[in-house]
């Protein structure tokens, strides 16, 4: 149970609460959910099983696990170790944004301040004012990093596992309470139908004909989201697998982690999408425009939704951002811990010193992302702000390369049987044997390479992508 909780705590994060709802809203609601579920049950299952089994069979974290299996593939471990450090550096900046919102809602509830109103410009101005401030975004990410460091320094058992047992149930309860509240608001029904009933409207071009390009974009969007949300191809699940007992069933654990993670994503959509629908109808904003808010859905559109529900709005907002803070913290802790564990495994350094050293490195790297929309806005990397650049490099380039090479390695060199045998160590037969073999050898590498190609096209030739 501690293992499943820890892996779910890593998986459930900003990806579920911030990224999933805006992607689902943008890509047509129900149809996105159906595609996402199919991918989680096949591709996600295959990759998570592979990573956990590699960790458990080698008893190593990602840095050395691959080289233990095959000398020439050790470099995959090195890449896998750098990725968490890069991700956590910008993840903590978004964590800082969330803390800022938590504080703002607390001020609204307890101090009766009116920081974000229903007027269209209000929350947008609040958000852009904050992220472009000279120092505040860094200060808030530092608070977030320090809170994570405080838990990590206490160790896996006393810090991480204990905090998970408090934060994870709190997260579930808050998510359920808020979504029930939103669903019961008058006018929520239509939004609910858009979100849950699959229809192909979003796959039609302007002239009403079915568009393969839109379908491909929806599948690619869902696939990228799945990797991010399940913490795959970052080496995290290898490290977690190395902590798992031989008597525990990998197949069953993977299915449970997937269920938890997907449930929270779907509930996050229930909290947000019907609310956006009601707000759009009330304020006369075209639904399509409201649904296409993208990353701003949580930071700009949602505060307007809270403002439009009247006096309960700030309280719901406070509860919502408390939930997001918990989810973001448990994921950031897993990334931070992966770096600390790698360091402690390879140099003689005590946990406190390692936490301090890695924390300082994260804070240093975070500075770039934190100030990249404001004080350092004039500095760009290949035309990107730092945060977007780190996000692109990790999720769109390194992650697909790592995932494709892992599948090729396991499917063709190590052979799927090695993973299946590891999964059967617990005494249960591996039920998804056939699915696993076909996926890992053929389908997974192809799909993952498709993500890589499409992301590179999107970055380098945006006009081609928008066809
Ligand atoms: N899965 C986390 C989320 O959904 C993010 C994450 C990615 C955490 C990779 C660890 C490793 O927010």
GROMACS .gro file of C-alpha atoms and ligand atoms in nm:
model
  479
    1UNK     CA    1   0.000   0.000   0.000
    2UNK     CA    2   0.283   0.241   0.084
    3UNK     CA    3   0.434   0.166  -0.256
    4UNK     CA    4   0.112   0.230  -0.447
    5UNK     CA    5   0.049   0.545  -0.246
    6UNK     CA    6   0.399   0.675  -0.311
    7UNK     CA    7   0.383   0.601  -0.683
    8UNK     CA    8   0.035   0.755  -0.705
    9UNK     CA    9   0.159   1.059  -0.511
   10UNK     CA   10   0.432   1.106  -0.771
   11UNK     CA   11   0.192   1.054  -1.059
   12UNK     CA   12  -0.089   1.276  -0.931
   13UNK     CA   13   0.016   1.636  -0.968
   14UNK     CA   14  -0.012   1.944  -1.182
   15UNK     CA   15  -0.043   1.713  -1.479
   16UNK     CA   16  -0.381   1.594  -1.350
   17UNK     CA   17  -0.521   1.916  -1.211
   18UNK     CA   18  -0.384   2.176  -1.445
   19UNK     CA   19  -0.285   2.006  -1.771
   20UNK     CA   20  -0.553   1.737  -1.813
   21UNK     CA   21  -0.856   1.969  -1.783
   22UNK     CA   22  -0.726   2.224  -2.030
   23UNK     CA   23  -0.630   1.956  -2.282
   24UNK     CA   24  -0.965   1.780  -2.240
   25UNK     CA   25  -1.147   2.112  -2.284
   26UNK     CA   26  -0.944   2.198  -2.590
   27UNK     CA   27  -0.963   1.859  -2.759
   28UNK     CA   28  -1.337   1.807  -2.738
   29UNK     CA   29  -1.408   1.666  -2.388
   30UNK     CA   30  -1.554   1.314  -2.408
   31UNK     CA   31  -1.361   1.208  -2.716
   32UNK     CA   32  -1.032   1.308  -2.550
   33UNK     CA   33  -1.120   1.104  -2.240
   34UNK     CA   34  -1.195   0.791  -2.446
   35UNK     CA   35  -0.864   0.816  -2.634
   36UNK     CA   36  -0.677   0.890  -2.313
   37UNK     CA   37  -0.825   0.588  -2.134
   38UNK     CA   38  -0.738   0.356  -2.423
   39UNK     CA   39  -0.378   0.481  -2.419
   40UNK     CA   40  -0.340   0.448  -2.042
   41UNK     CA   41  -0.461   0.088  -2.046
   42UNK     CA   42  -0.225  -0.018  -2.326
   43UNK     CA   43   0.077   0.208  -2.379
   44UNK     CA   44   0.087   0.348  -2.025
   45UNK     CA   45   0.050   0.000  -1.878
   46UNK     CA   46   0.336  -0.132  -2.091
   47UNK     CA   47   0.579   0.144  -2.003
   48UNK     CA   48   0.501   0.157  -1.635
   49UNK     CA   49   0.531  -0.222  -1.604
   50UNK     CA   50   0.865  -0.210  -1.785
   51UNK     CA   51   1.009   0.060  -1.564
   52UNK     CA   52   0.893  -0.091  -1.235
   53UNK     CA   53   1.018  -0.437  -1.338
   54UNK     CA   54   1.359  -0.298  -1.440
   55UNK     CA   55   1.388  -0.128  -1.101
   56UNK     CA   56   1.283  -0.434  -0.907
   57UNK     CA   57   1.500  -0.680  -1.095
   58UNK     CA   58   1.817  -0.469  -1.073
   59UNK     CA   59   1.750  -0.314  -0.731
   60UNK     CA   60   1.903   0.004  -0.868
   61UNK     CA   61   1.782   0.357  -0.928
   62UNK     CA   62   1.770   0.479  -1.286
   63UNK     CA   63   2.131   0.594  -1.295
   64UNK     CA   64   2.273   0.240  -1.278
   65UNK     CA   65   1.975   0.015  -1.356
   66UNK     CA   66   2.026   0.010  -1.732
   67UNK     CA   67   2.399  -0.057  -1.716
   68UNK     CA   68   2.331  -0.347  -1.479
   69UNK     CA   69   2.117  -0.504  -1.752
   70UNK     CA   70   2.341  -0.419  -2.048
   71UNK     CA   71   2.668  -0.228  -2.057
   72UNK     CA   72   2.597  -0.039  -2.378
   73UNK     CA   73   2.265   0.097  -2.249
   74UNK     CA   74   2.403   0.262  -1.936
   75UNK     CA   75   2.377   0.603  -2.101
   76UNK     CA   76   1.997   0.580  -2.076
   77UNK     CA   77   2.037   0.595  -1.699
   78UNK     CA   78   2.245   0.907  -1.721
   79UNK     CA   79   1.982   1.082  -1.933
   80UNK     CA   80   1.712   0.958  -1.695
   81UNK     CA   81   1.890   1.115  -1.401
   82UNK     CA   82   1.925   1.457  -1.556
   83UNK     CA   83   1.558   1.478  -1.655
   84UNK     CA   84   1.407   1.492  -1.303
   85UNK     CA   85   1.643   1.775  -1.215
   86UNK     CA   86   1.536   1.978  -1.516
   87UNK     CA   87   1.167   1.905  -1.464
   88UNK     CA   88   1.168   1.982  -1.094
   89UNK     CA   89   1.333   2.317  -1.160
   90UNK     CA   90   1.035   2.447  -1.357
   91UNK     CA   91   0.777   2.235  -1.176
   92UNK     CA   92   0.865   2.425  -0.856
   93UNK     CA   93   0.804   2.753  -1.034
   94UNK     CA   94   0.451   2.649  -1.127
   95UNK     CA   95   0.424   2.517  -0.769
   96UNK     CA   96   0.513   2.871  -0.661
   97UNK     CA   97   0.233   3.014  -0.875
   98UNK     CA   98  -0.008   2.777  -0.705
   99UNK     CA   99   0.113   2.884  -0.360
  100UNK     CA  100   0.061   3.247  -0.464
  101UNK     CA  101  -0.302   3.166  -0.553
  102UNK     CA  102  -0.347   2.979  -0.226
  103UNK     CA  103  -0.226   3.286  -0.036
  104UNK     CA  104  -0.444   3.518  -0.247
  105UNK     CA  105  -0.758   3.310  -0.177
  106UNK     CA  106  -0.669   3.296   0.192
  107UNK     CA  107  -0.649   3.677   0.187
  108UNK     CA  108  -0.987   3.691   0.015
  109UNK     CA  109  -1.150   3.454   0.264
  110UNK     CA  110  -0.996   3.585   0.585
  111UNK     CA  111  -0.910   3.942   0.495
  112UNK     CA  112  -1.213   4.010   0.275
  113UNK     CA  113  -0.981   4.149   0.008
  114UNK     CA  114  -1.112   4.148  -0.347
  115UNK     CA  115  -0.812   4.048  -0.552
  116UNK     CA  116  -0.974   3.878  -0.847
  117UNK     CA  117  -1.317   3.976  -0.968
  118UNK     CA  118  -1.553   3.843  -1.229
  119UNK     CA  119  -1.455   4.110  -1.481
  120UNK     CA  120  -1.275   3.958  -1.773
  121UNK     CA  121  -0.953   4.150  -1.726
  122UNK     CA  122  -0.921   4.101  -1.350
  123UNK     CA  123  -0.776   3.754  -1.317
  124UNK     CA  124  -0.573   3.788  -1.634
  125UNK     CA  125  -0.414   4.104  -1.494
  126UNK     CA  126  -0.356   3.933  -1.159
  127UNK     CA  127  -0.182   3.641  -1.327
  128UNK     CA  128   0.035   3.834  -1.570
  129UNK     CA  129   0.112   4.094  -1.303
  130UNK     CA  130   0.239   3.819  -1.077
  131UNK     CA  131   0.444   3.614  -1.323
  132UNK     CA  132   0.611   3.923  -1.462
  133UNK     CA  133   0.690   4.076  -1.121
  134UNK     CA  134   1.061   4.132  -1.063
  135UNK     CA  135   1.107   3.907  -0.761
  136UNK     CA  136   0.780   3.754  -0.636
  137UNK     CA  137   0.770   3.446  -0.867
  138UNK     CA  138   1.114   3.345  -0.745
  139UNK     CA  139   1.024   3.406  -0.380
  140UNK     CA  140   0.716   3.184  -0.409
  141UNK     CA  141   0.903   2.904  -0.582
  142UNK     CA  142   1.165   2.923  -0.308
  143UNK     CA  143   0.891   2.878  -0.046
  144UNK     CA  144   0.768   2.576  -0.239
  145UNK     CA  145   1.121   2.428  -0.271
  146UNK     CA  146   1.189   2.481   0.101
  147UNK     CA  147   0.864   2.307   0.199
  148UNK     CA  148   0.959   2.006  -0.017
  149UNK     CA  149   1.314   2.007   0.124
  150UNK     CA  150   1.172   2.003   0.477
  151UNK     CA  151   0.987   1.679   0.402
  152UNK     CA  152   1.273   1.518   0.211
  153UNK     CA  153   1.523   1.581   0.486
  154UNK     CA  154   1.310   1.370   0.720
  155UNK     CA  155   1.367   1.067   0.496
  156UNK     CA  156   1.151   0.827   0.294
  157UNK     CA  157   0.964   0.672   0.588
  158UNK     CA  158   0.920   0.966   0.823
  159UNK     CA  159   0.900   1.241   0.567
  160UNK     CA  160   0.766   1.124   0.234
  161UNK     CA  161   0.546   0.830   0.338
  162UNK     CA  162   0.399   1.014   0.637
  163UNK     CA  163   0.323   1.330   0.442
  164UNK     CA  164   0.165   1.118   0.167
  165UNK     CA  165  -0.069   0.950   0.412
  166UNK     CA  166  -0.200   1.294   0.507
  167UNK     CA  167  -0.187   1.479   0.177
  168UNK     CA  168  -0.323   1.207  -0.052
  169UNK     CA  169  -0.650   1.135   0.133
  170UNK     CA  170  -0.696   1.511   0.185
  171UNK     CA  171  -0.654   1.556  -0.189
  172UNK     CA  172  -0.916   1.292  -0.272
  173UNK     CA  173  -1.168   1.431  -0.027
  174UNK     CA  174  -1.123   1.790  -0.144
  175UNK     CA  175  -1.146   1.685  -0.509
  176UNK     CA  176  -1.471   1.500  -0.451
  177UNK     CA  177  -1.627   1.778  -0.242
  178UNK     CA  178  -1.541   2.051  -0.494
  179UNK     CA  179  -1.654   1.851  -0.797
  180UNK     CA  180  -1.987   1.763  -0.632
  181UNK     CA  181  -2.036   2.132  -0.551
  182UNK     CA  182  -1.963   2.240  -0.908
  183UNK     CA  183  -2.181   1.969  -1.065
  184UNK     CA  184  -2.473   2.079  -0.849
  185UNK     CA  185  -2.453   2.441  -0.964
  186UNK     CA  186  -2.742   2.543  -1.190
  187UNK     CA  187  -2.649   2.513  -1.557
  188UNK     CA  188  -2.371   2.258  -1.503
  189UNK     CA  189  -2.550   1.986  -1.700
  190UNK     CA  190  -2.444   2.101  -2.045
  191UNK     CA  191  -2.082   2.134  -1.945
  192UNK     CA  192  -2.099   1.786  -1.796
  193UNK     CA  193  -2.237   1.648  -2.122
  194UNK     CA  194  -1.962   1.817  -2.324
  195UNK     CA  195  -1.702   1.672  -2.092
  196UNK     CA  196  -1.831   1.318  -2.056
  197UNK     CA  197  -2.022   1.225  -2.372
  198UNK     CA  198  -1.785   1.152  -2.660
  199UNK     CA  199  -1.878   1.322  -2.984
  200UNK     CA  200  -1.676   1.380  -3.296
  201UNK     CA  201  -1.751   1.753  -3.341
  202UNK     CA  202  -1.403   1.847  -3.231
  203UNK     CA  203  -1.258   1.623  -3.504
  204UNK     CA  204  -1.432   1.810  -3.785
  205UNK     CA  205  -1.266   2.080  -3.991
  206UNK     CA  206  -1.433   2.419  -4.048
  207UNK     CA  207  -1.627   2.280  -4.350
  208UNK     CA  208  -1.772   1.999  -4.136
  209UNK     CA  209  -1.565   1.716  -4.287
  210UNK     CA  210  -1.381   1.467  -4.069
  211UNK     CA  211  -1.017   1.570  -4.022
  212UNK     CA  212  -0.742   1.310  -3.982
  213UNK     CA  213  -0.503   1.587  -3.877
  214UNK     CA  214  -0.729   1.683  -3.586
  215UNK     CA  215  -0.761   1.318  -3.482
  216UNK     CA  216  -0.382   1.278  -3.494
  217UNK     CA  217  -0.336   1.594  -3.284
  218UNK     CA  218  -0.588   1.469  -3.028
  219UNK     CA  219  -0.412   1.132  -3.001
  220UNK     CA  220  -0.069   1.294  -2.972
  221UNK     CA  221  -0.196   1.538  -2.711
  222UNK     CA  222  -0.346   1.254  -2.509
  223UNK     CA  223  -0.029   1.050  -2.539
  224UNK     CA  224   0.202   1.329  -2.422
  225UNK     CA  225  -0.035   1.392  -2.133
  226UNK     CA  226  -0.033   1.025  -2.039
  227UNK     CA  227   0.347   1.014  -2.016
  228UNK     CA  228   0.357   1.327  -1.807
  229UNK     CA  229   0.073   1.231  -1.581
  230UNK     CA  230   0.195   0.879  -1.507
  231UNK     CA  231   0.552   1.007  -1.446
  232UNK     CA  232   0.682   0.781  -1.723
  233UNK     CA  233   1.011   0.791  -1.910
  234UNK     CA  234   1.173   0.998  -1.638
  235UNK     CA  235   1.331   0.709  -1.449
  236UNK     CA  236   1.111   0.778  -1.146
  237UNK     CA  237   0.924   0.449  -1.172
  238UNK     CA  238   1.254   0.256  -1.199
  239UNK     CA  239   1.366   0.397  -0.866
  240UNK     CA  240   1.025   0.324  -0.712
  241UNK     CA  241   1.034  -0.030  -0.853
  242UNK     CA  242   1.364  -0.092  -0.677
  243UNK     CA  243   1.187  -0.036  -0.344
  244UNK     CA  244   0.913  -0.291  -0.422
  245UNK     CA  245   0.903  -0.634  -0.256
  246UNK     CA  246   0.937  -0.947  -0.471
  247UNK     CA  247   0.613  -1.080  -0.328
  248UNK     CA  248   0.410  -0.782  -0.451
  249UNK     CA  249   0.234  -0.810  -0.785
  250UNK     CA  250   0.362  -0.558  -1.041
  251UNK     CA  251   0.067  -0.601  -1.279
  252UNK     CA  252  -0.190  -0.535  -1.011
  253UNK     CA  253   0.003  -0.240  -0.868
  254UNK     CA  254   0.038  -0.076  -1.210
  255UNK     CA  255  -0.335  -0.112  -1.273
  256UNK     CA  256  -0.410   0.046  -0.934
  257UNK     CA  257  -0.174   0.338  -0.985
  258UNK     CA  258  -0.333   0.400  -1.325
  259UNK     CA  259  -0.681   0.392  -1.177
  260UNK     CA  260  -0.592   0.645  -0.903
  261UNK     CA  261  -0.416   0.876  -1.142
  262UNK     CA  262  -0.686   0.868  -1.409
  263UNK     CA  263  -0.961   0.908  -1.153
  264UNK     CA  264  -0.806   1.229  -1.023
  265UNK     CA  265  -0.762   1.363  -1.377
  266UNK     CA  266  -1.124   1.292  -1.463
  267UNK     CA  267  -1.242   1.446  -1.135
  268UNK     CA  268  -1.025   1.753  -1.203
  269UNK     CA  269  -1.215   1.798  -1.529
  270UNK     CA  270  -1.543   1.764  -1.338
  271UNK     CA  271  -1.435   2.047  -1.109
  272UNK     CA  272  -1.332   2.276  -1.389
  273UNK     CA  273  -1.513   2.216  -1.718
  274UNK     CA  274  -1.879   2.250  -1.606
  275UNK     CA  275  -1.774   2.563  -1.413
  276UNK     CA  276  -1.621   2.716  -1.725
  277UNK     CA  277  -1.939   2.632  -1.916
  278UNK     CA  278  -2.161   2.809  -1.666
  279UNK     CA  279  -1.930   3.108  -1.659
  280UNK     CA  280  -1.915   3.133  -2.040
  281UNK     CA  281  -2.293   3.117  -2.068
  282UNK     CA  282  -2.334   3.384  -1.798
  283UNK     CA  283  -2.082   3.626  -1.938
  284UNK     CA  284  -2.166   3.576  -2.305
  285UNK     CA  285  -1.821   3.438  -2.390
  286UNK     CA  286  -1.828   3.190  -2.682
  287UNK     CA  287  -1.792   2.837  -2.540
  288UNK     CA  288  -1.519   2.745  -2.785
  289UNK     CA  289  -1.309   3.041  -2.679
  290UNK     CA  290  -1.354   2.965  -2.309
  291UNK     CA  291  -1.258   2.600  -2.366
  292UNK     CA  292  -0.949   2.695  -2.564
  293UNK     CA  293  -0.792   2.887  -2.276
  294UNK     CA  294  -0.500   2.638  -2.265
  295UNK     CA  295  -0.255   2.670  -1.976
  296UNK     CA  296  -0.443   2.981  -1.856
  297UNK     CA  297  -0.754   2.776  -1.783
  298UNK     CA  298  -0.658   2.718  -1.420
  299UNK     CA  299  -0.489   3.049  -1.348
  300UNK     CA  300  -0.711   3.288  -1.542
  301UNK     CA  301  -1.046   3.130  -1.633
  302UNK     CA  302  -1.104   2.934  -1.313
  303UNK     CA  303  -1.072   3.238  -1.079
  304UNK     CA  304  -1.343   3.405  -1.289
  305UNK     CA  305  -1.558   3.097  -1.243
  306UNK     CA  306  -1.504   3.116  -0.864
  307UNK     CA  307  -1.584   3.488  -0.866
  308UNK     CA  308  -1.907   3.420  -1.053
  309UNK     CA  309  -2.045   3.181  -0.791
  310UNK     CA  310  -2.083   3.454  -0.534
  311UNK     CA  311  -1.986   3.448  -0.169
  312UNK     CA  312  -1.890   3.077  -0.166
  313UNK     CA  313  -1.643   3.142  -0.450
  314UNK     CA  314  -1.336   3.240  -0.247
  315UNK     CA  315  -1.385   2.945  -0.009
  316UNK     CA  316  -1.410   2.700  -0.300
  317UNK     CA  317  -1.107   2.872  -0.453
  318UNK     CA  318  -0.910   2.833  -0.131
  319UNK     CA  319  -1.000   2.463  -0.108
  320UNK     CA  320  -0.916   2.412  -0.474
  321UNK     CA  321  -0.571   2.569  -0.452
  322UNK     CA  322  -0.497   2.381  -0.130
  323UNK     CA  323  -0.569   2.065  -0.326
  324UNK     CA  324  -0.344   2.169  -0.612
  325UNK     CA  325  -0.066   2.262  -0.368
  326UNK     CA  326  -0.077   1.914  -0.210
  327UNK     CA  327  -0.075   1.742  -0.547
  328UNK     CA  328   0.210   1.955  -0.680
  329UNK     CA  329   0.414   1.910  -0.363
  330UNK     CA  330   0.391   1.529  -0.360
  331UNK     CA  331   0.504   1.514  -0.725
  332UNK     CA  332   0.784   1.765  -0.678
  333UNK     CA  333   0.901   1.566  -0.375
  334UNK     CA  334   0.929   1.252  -0.589
  335UNK     CA  335   1.141   1.435  -0.846
  336UNK     CA  336   1.357   1.598  -0.579
  337UNK     CA  337   1.396   1.266  -0.395
  338UNK     CA  338   1.507   1.092  -0.717
  339UNK     CA  339   1.795   1.340  -0.742
  340UNK     CA  340   1.882   1.314  -0.371
  341UNK     CA  341   1.874   0.932  -0.383
  342UNK     CA  342   2.099   0.919  -0.690
  343UNK     CA  343   2.348   1.147  -0.520
  344UNK     CA  344   2.346   0.955  -0.190
  345UNK     CA  345   2.389   0.624  -0.377
  346UNK     CA  346   2.696   0.738  -0.561
  347UNK     CA  347   2.895   0.968  -0.338
  348UNK     CA  348   2.947   0.946   0.035
  349UNK     CA  349   2.730   1.231   0.145
  350UNK     CA  350   2.468   1.241   0.416
  351UNK     CA  351   2.104   1.298   0.342
  352UNK     CA  352   2.090   1.645   0.489
  353UNK     CA  353   2.385   1.767   0.286
  354UNK     CA  354   2.247   1.603  -0.030
  355UNK     CA  355   1.906   1.765   0.024
  356UNK     CA  356   2.071   2.102   0.071
  357UNK     CA  357   2.298   2.061  -0.230
  358UNK     CA  358   2.022   1.941  -0.466
  359UNK     CA  359   1.782   2.205  -0.329
  360UNK     CA  360   2.034   2.480  -0.403
  361UNK     CA  361   2.078   2.344  -0.755
  362UNK     CA  362   1.700   2.336  -0.806
  363UNK     CA  363   1.666   2.691  -0.672
  364UNK     CA  364   1.944   2.807  -0.902
  365UNK     CA  365   1.784   2.646  -1.210
  366UNK     CA  366   1.438   2.762  -1.101
  367UNK     CA  367   1.555   3.122  -1.103
  368UNK     CA  368   1.566   3.115  -1.482
  369UNK     CA  369   1.211   2.984  -1.519
  370UNK     CA  370   1.079   3.201  -1.236
  371UNK     CA  371   1.211   3.525  -1.379
  372UNK     CA  372   1.176   3.425  -1.743
  373UNK     CA  373   0.837   3.596  -1.787
  374UNK     CA  374   0.944   3.913  -1.609
  375UNK     CA  375   1.285   4.049  -1.516
  376UNK     CA  376   1.463   3.817  -1.758
  377UNK     CA  377   1.190   3.823  -2.019
  378UNK     CA  378   1.427   3.966  -2.275
  379UNK     CA  379   1.647   3.654  -2.263
  380UNK     CA  380   1.515   3.367  -2.472
  381UNK     CA  381   1.650   3.029  -2.575
  382UNK     CA  382   1.580   2.964  -2.943
  383UNK     CA  383   1.291   3.207  -2.911
  384UNK     CA  384   1.141   3.040  -2.601
  385UNK     CA  385   1.105   3.159  -2.244
  386UNK     CA  386   1.310   2.945  -2.004
  387UNK     CA  387   1.011   2.763  -1.856
  388UNK     CA  388   0.870   2.671  -2.196
  389UNK     CA  389   1.214   2.569  -2.315
  390UNK     CA  390   1.276   2.334  -2.018
  391UNK     CA  391   0.928   2.191  -2.061
  392UNK     CA  392   0.984   2.134  -2.432
  393UNK     CA  393   1.327   1.975  -2.395
  394UNK     CA  394   1.220   1.736  -2.120
  395UNK     CA  395   0.870   1.637  -2.227
  396UNK     CA  396   0.892   1.662  -2.601
  397UNK     CA  397   1.247   1.559  -2.676
  398UNK     CA  398   1.421   1.363  -2.400
  399UNK     CA  399   1.114   1.175  -2.279
  400UNK     CA  400   1.020   1.026  -2.619
  401UNK     CA  401   1.383   0.939  -2.695
  402UNK     CA  402   1.422   0.766  -2.359
  403UNK     CA  403   1.091   0.582  -2.392
  404UNK     CA  404   1.161   0.465  -2.749
  405UNK     CA  405   1.512   0.342  -2.663
  406UNK     CA  406   1.381   0.166  -2.352
  407UNK     CA  407   1.119  -0.018  -2.562
  408UNK     CA  408   1.373  -0.114  -2.828
  409UNK     CA  409   1.612  -0.233  -2.559
  410UNK     CA  410   1.349  -0.437  -2.375
  411UNK     CA  411   1.163  -0.559  -2.684
  412UNK     CA  412   1.458  -0.663  -2.896
  413UNK     CA  413   1.770  -0.702  -2.684
  414UNK     CA  414   1.665  -0.794  -2.331
  415UNK     CA  415   1.344  -0.957  -2.465
  416UNK     CA  416   0.996  -0.910  -2.314
  417UNK     CA  417   1.024  -1.245  -2.138
  418UNK     CA  418   1.270  -1.099  -1.888
  419UNK     CA  419   1.012  -0.839  -1.780
  420UNK     CA  420   0.726  -1.090  -1.782
  421UNK     CA  421   0.931  -1.328  -1.563
  422UNK     CA  422   0.999  -1.046  -1.320
  423UNK     CA  423   0.626  -0.972  -1.306
  424UNK     CA  424   0.556  -1.337  -1.228
  425UNK     CA  425   0.802  -1.351  -0.937
  426UNK     CA  426   0.510  -1.283  -0.705
  427UNK     CA  427   0.350  -1.614  -0.805
  428UNK     CA  428   0.066  -1.470  -1.019
  429UNK     CA  429   0.057  -1.526  -1.394
  430UNK     CA  430   0.104  -1.210  -1.597
  431UNK     CA  431  -0.237  -1.179  -1.761
  432UNK     CA  432  -0.152  -0.912  -2.015
  433UNK     CA  433   0.143  -1.108  -2.161
  434UNK     CA  434   0.032  -1.084  -2.524
  435UNK     CA  435  -0.066  -0.719  -2.507
  436UNK     CA  436   0.263  -0.641  -2.337
  437UNK     CA  437   0.481  -0.817  -2.595
  438UNK     CA  438   0.315  -0.660  -2.899
  439UNK     CA  439   0.314  -0.316  -2.739
  440UNK     CA  440   0.674  -0.313  -2.624
  441UNK     CA  441   0.817  -0.451  -2.949
  442UNK     CA  442   0.613  -0.270  -3.210
  443UNK     CA  443   0.343  -0.027  -3.116
  444UNK     CA  444   0.505   0.163  -2.828
  445UNK     CA  445   0.827   0.258  -3.013
  446UNK     CA  446   0.625   0.370  -3.316
  447UNK     CA  447   0.383   0.581  -3.113
  448UNK     CA  448   0.660   0.739  -2.910
  449UNK     CA  449   0.862   0.827  -3.220
  450UNK     CA  450   0.542   0.987  -3.357
  451UNK     CA  451   0.535   1.216  -3.050
  452UNK     CA  452   0.895   1.313  -3.107
  453UNK     CA  453   0.844   1.394  -3.475
  454UNK     CA  454   0.522   1.586  -3.417
  455UNK     CA  455   0.668   1.790  -3.131
  456UNK     CA  456   0.973   1.883  -3.333
  457UNK     CA  457   0.749   1.988  -3.624
  458UNK     CA  458   0.534   2.189  -3.385
  459UNK     CA  459   0.839   2.371  -3.248
  460UNK     CA  460   1.031   2.427  -3.567
  461UNK     CA  461   0.756   2.461  -3.828
  462UNK     CA  462   0.447   2.595  -3.649
  463UNK     CA  463   0.277   2.671  -3.978
  464UNK     CA  464   0.294   2.304  -4.077
  465UNK     CA  465   0.150   2.201  -3.740
  466UNK     CA  466  -0.150   2.428  -3.771
  467UNK     CA  467  -0.267   2.266  -4.098
  468LIG     N1  468   0.320   1.310  -1.295
  468LIG     C1  469   0.339   1.439  -1.238
  468LIG     C2  470   0.213   1.522  -1.262
  468LIG     O1  471   0.116   1.475  -1.313
  468LIG     C3  472   0.457   1.511  -1.292
  468LIG     C4  473   0.580   1.433  -1.290
  468LIG     C5  474   0.641   1.399  -1.406
  468LIG     C6  475   0.629   1.387  -1.169
  468LIG     C7  476   0.751   1.318  -1.406
  468LIG     C8  477   0.740   1.306  -1.167
  468LIG     C9  478   0.801   1.272  -1.286
  468LIG     O2  479   0.209   1.637  -1.231
   0.00000   0.00000   0.00000
